[in-house]
PDB file of C-alpha atoms in Angstrom:
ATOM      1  CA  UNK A   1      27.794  -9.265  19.005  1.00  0.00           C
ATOM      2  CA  UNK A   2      24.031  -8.044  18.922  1.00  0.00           C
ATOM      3  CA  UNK A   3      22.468  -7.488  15.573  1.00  0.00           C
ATOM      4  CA  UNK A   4      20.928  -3.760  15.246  1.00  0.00           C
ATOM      5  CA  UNK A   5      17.102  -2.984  15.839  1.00  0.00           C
ATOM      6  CA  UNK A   6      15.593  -0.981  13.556  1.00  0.00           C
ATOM      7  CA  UNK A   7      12.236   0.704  14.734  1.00  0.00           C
ATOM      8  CA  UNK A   8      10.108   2.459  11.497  1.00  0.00           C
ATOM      9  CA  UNK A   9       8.623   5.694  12.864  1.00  0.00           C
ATOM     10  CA  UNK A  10       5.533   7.352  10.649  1.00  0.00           C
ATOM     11  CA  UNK A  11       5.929  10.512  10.820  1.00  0.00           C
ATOM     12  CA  UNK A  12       2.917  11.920   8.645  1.00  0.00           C
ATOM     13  CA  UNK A  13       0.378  10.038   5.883  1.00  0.00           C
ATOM     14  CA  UNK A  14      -0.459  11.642   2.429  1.00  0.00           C
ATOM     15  CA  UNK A  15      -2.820  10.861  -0.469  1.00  0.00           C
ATOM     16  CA  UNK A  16      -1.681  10.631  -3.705  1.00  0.00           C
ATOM     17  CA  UNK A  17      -3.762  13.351  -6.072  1.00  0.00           C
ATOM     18  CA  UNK A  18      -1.711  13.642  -8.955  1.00  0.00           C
ATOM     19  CA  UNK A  19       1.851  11.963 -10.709  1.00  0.00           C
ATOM     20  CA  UNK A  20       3.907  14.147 -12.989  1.00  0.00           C
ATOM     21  CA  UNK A  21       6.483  13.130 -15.754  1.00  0.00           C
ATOM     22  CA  UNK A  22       9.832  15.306 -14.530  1.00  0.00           C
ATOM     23  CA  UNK A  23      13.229  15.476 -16.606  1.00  0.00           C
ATOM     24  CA  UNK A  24      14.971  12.362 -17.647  1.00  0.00           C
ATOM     25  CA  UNK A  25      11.853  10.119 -16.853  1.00  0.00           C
ATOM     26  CA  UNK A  26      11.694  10.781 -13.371  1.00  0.00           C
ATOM     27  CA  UNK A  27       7.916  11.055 -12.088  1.00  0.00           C
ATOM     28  CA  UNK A  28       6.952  13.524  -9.547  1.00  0.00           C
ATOM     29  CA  UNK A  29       3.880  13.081  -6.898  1.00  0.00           C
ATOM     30  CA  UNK A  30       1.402  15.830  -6.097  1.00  0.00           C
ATOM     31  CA  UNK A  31       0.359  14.984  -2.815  1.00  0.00           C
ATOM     32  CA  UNK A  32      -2.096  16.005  -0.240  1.00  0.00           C
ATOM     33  CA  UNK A  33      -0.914  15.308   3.890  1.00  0.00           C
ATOM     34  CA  UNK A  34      -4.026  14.305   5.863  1.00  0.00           C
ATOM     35  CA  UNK A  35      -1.857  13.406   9.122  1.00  0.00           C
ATOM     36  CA  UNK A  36       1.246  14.043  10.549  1.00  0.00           C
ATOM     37  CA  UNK A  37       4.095  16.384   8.587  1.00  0.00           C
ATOM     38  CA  UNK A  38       6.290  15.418   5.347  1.00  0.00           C
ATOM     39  CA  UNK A  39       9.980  17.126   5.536  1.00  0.00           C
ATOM     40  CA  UNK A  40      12.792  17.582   2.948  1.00  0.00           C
ATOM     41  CA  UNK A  41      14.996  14.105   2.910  1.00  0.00           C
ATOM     42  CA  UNK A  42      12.044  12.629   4.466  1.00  0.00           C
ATOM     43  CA  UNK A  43      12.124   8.793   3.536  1.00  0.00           C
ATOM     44  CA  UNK A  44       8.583   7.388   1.876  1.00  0.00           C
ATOM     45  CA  UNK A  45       6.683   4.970   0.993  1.00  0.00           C
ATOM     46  CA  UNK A  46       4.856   4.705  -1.785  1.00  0.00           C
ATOM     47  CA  UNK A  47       1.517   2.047  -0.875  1.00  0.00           C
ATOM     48  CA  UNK A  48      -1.320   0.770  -2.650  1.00  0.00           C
ATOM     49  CA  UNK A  49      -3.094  -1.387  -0.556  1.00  0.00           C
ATOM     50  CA  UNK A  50      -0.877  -3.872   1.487  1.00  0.00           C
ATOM     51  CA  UNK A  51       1.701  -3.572  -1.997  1.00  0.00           C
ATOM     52  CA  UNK A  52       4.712  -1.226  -1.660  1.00  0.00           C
ATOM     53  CA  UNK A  53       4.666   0.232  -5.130  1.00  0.00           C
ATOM     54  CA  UNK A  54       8.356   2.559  -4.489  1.00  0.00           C
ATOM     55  CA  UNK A  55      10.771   3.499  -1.858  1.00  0.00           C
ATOM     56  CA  UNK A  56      11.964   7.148  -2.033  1.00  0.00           C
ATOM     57  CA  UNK A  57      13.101  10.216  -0.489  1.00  0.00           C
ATOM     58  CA  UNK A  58      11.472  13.864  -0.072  1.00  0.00           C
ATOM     59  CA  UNK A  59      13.064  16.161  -2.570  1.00  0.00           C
ATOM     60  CA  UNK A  60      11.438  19.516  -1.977  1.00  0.00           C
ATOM     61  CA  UNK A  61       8.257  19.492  -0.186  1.00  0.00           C
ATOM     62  CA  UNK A  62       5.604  22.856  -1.641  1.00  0.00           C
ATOM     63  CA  UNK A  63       2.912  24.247  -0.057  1.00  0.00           C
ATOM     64  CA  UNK A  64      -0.296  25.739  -1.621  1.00  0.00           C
TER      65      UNK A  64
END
């Protein structure tokens, strides 16, 4: 049986600007797209440098 290949596709970059403190210690991330698009259930990932700081998902994306 042949194992699965899994392909990761960027679909957009962002820069973090600003973190908030939500309900129930959740932290929210103001964010600023510089390539690409960002859509709701979008899966991310949170980088600093070559470190991967948080896995996550796209909740409810806002524009200004």
């Amino acid at each position: 049986m042949l194992e699965p290949t899994y392909v990761e596709v960027i679909d957009g970059r962002a820069n973090i600007q600003a973190v908030f403190s939500a309900s129930k210690g959740a932290k929210v991330a103001g964010v600023l797209v510089t390539e690409g698009k960002v859509t709701r259930n979008s899966l991310v990932r949170v980088r600093r440098g070559k470190d991967i700081l948080a896995d996550s998902t796209v909740a409810s994306p806002q524009q200004i």
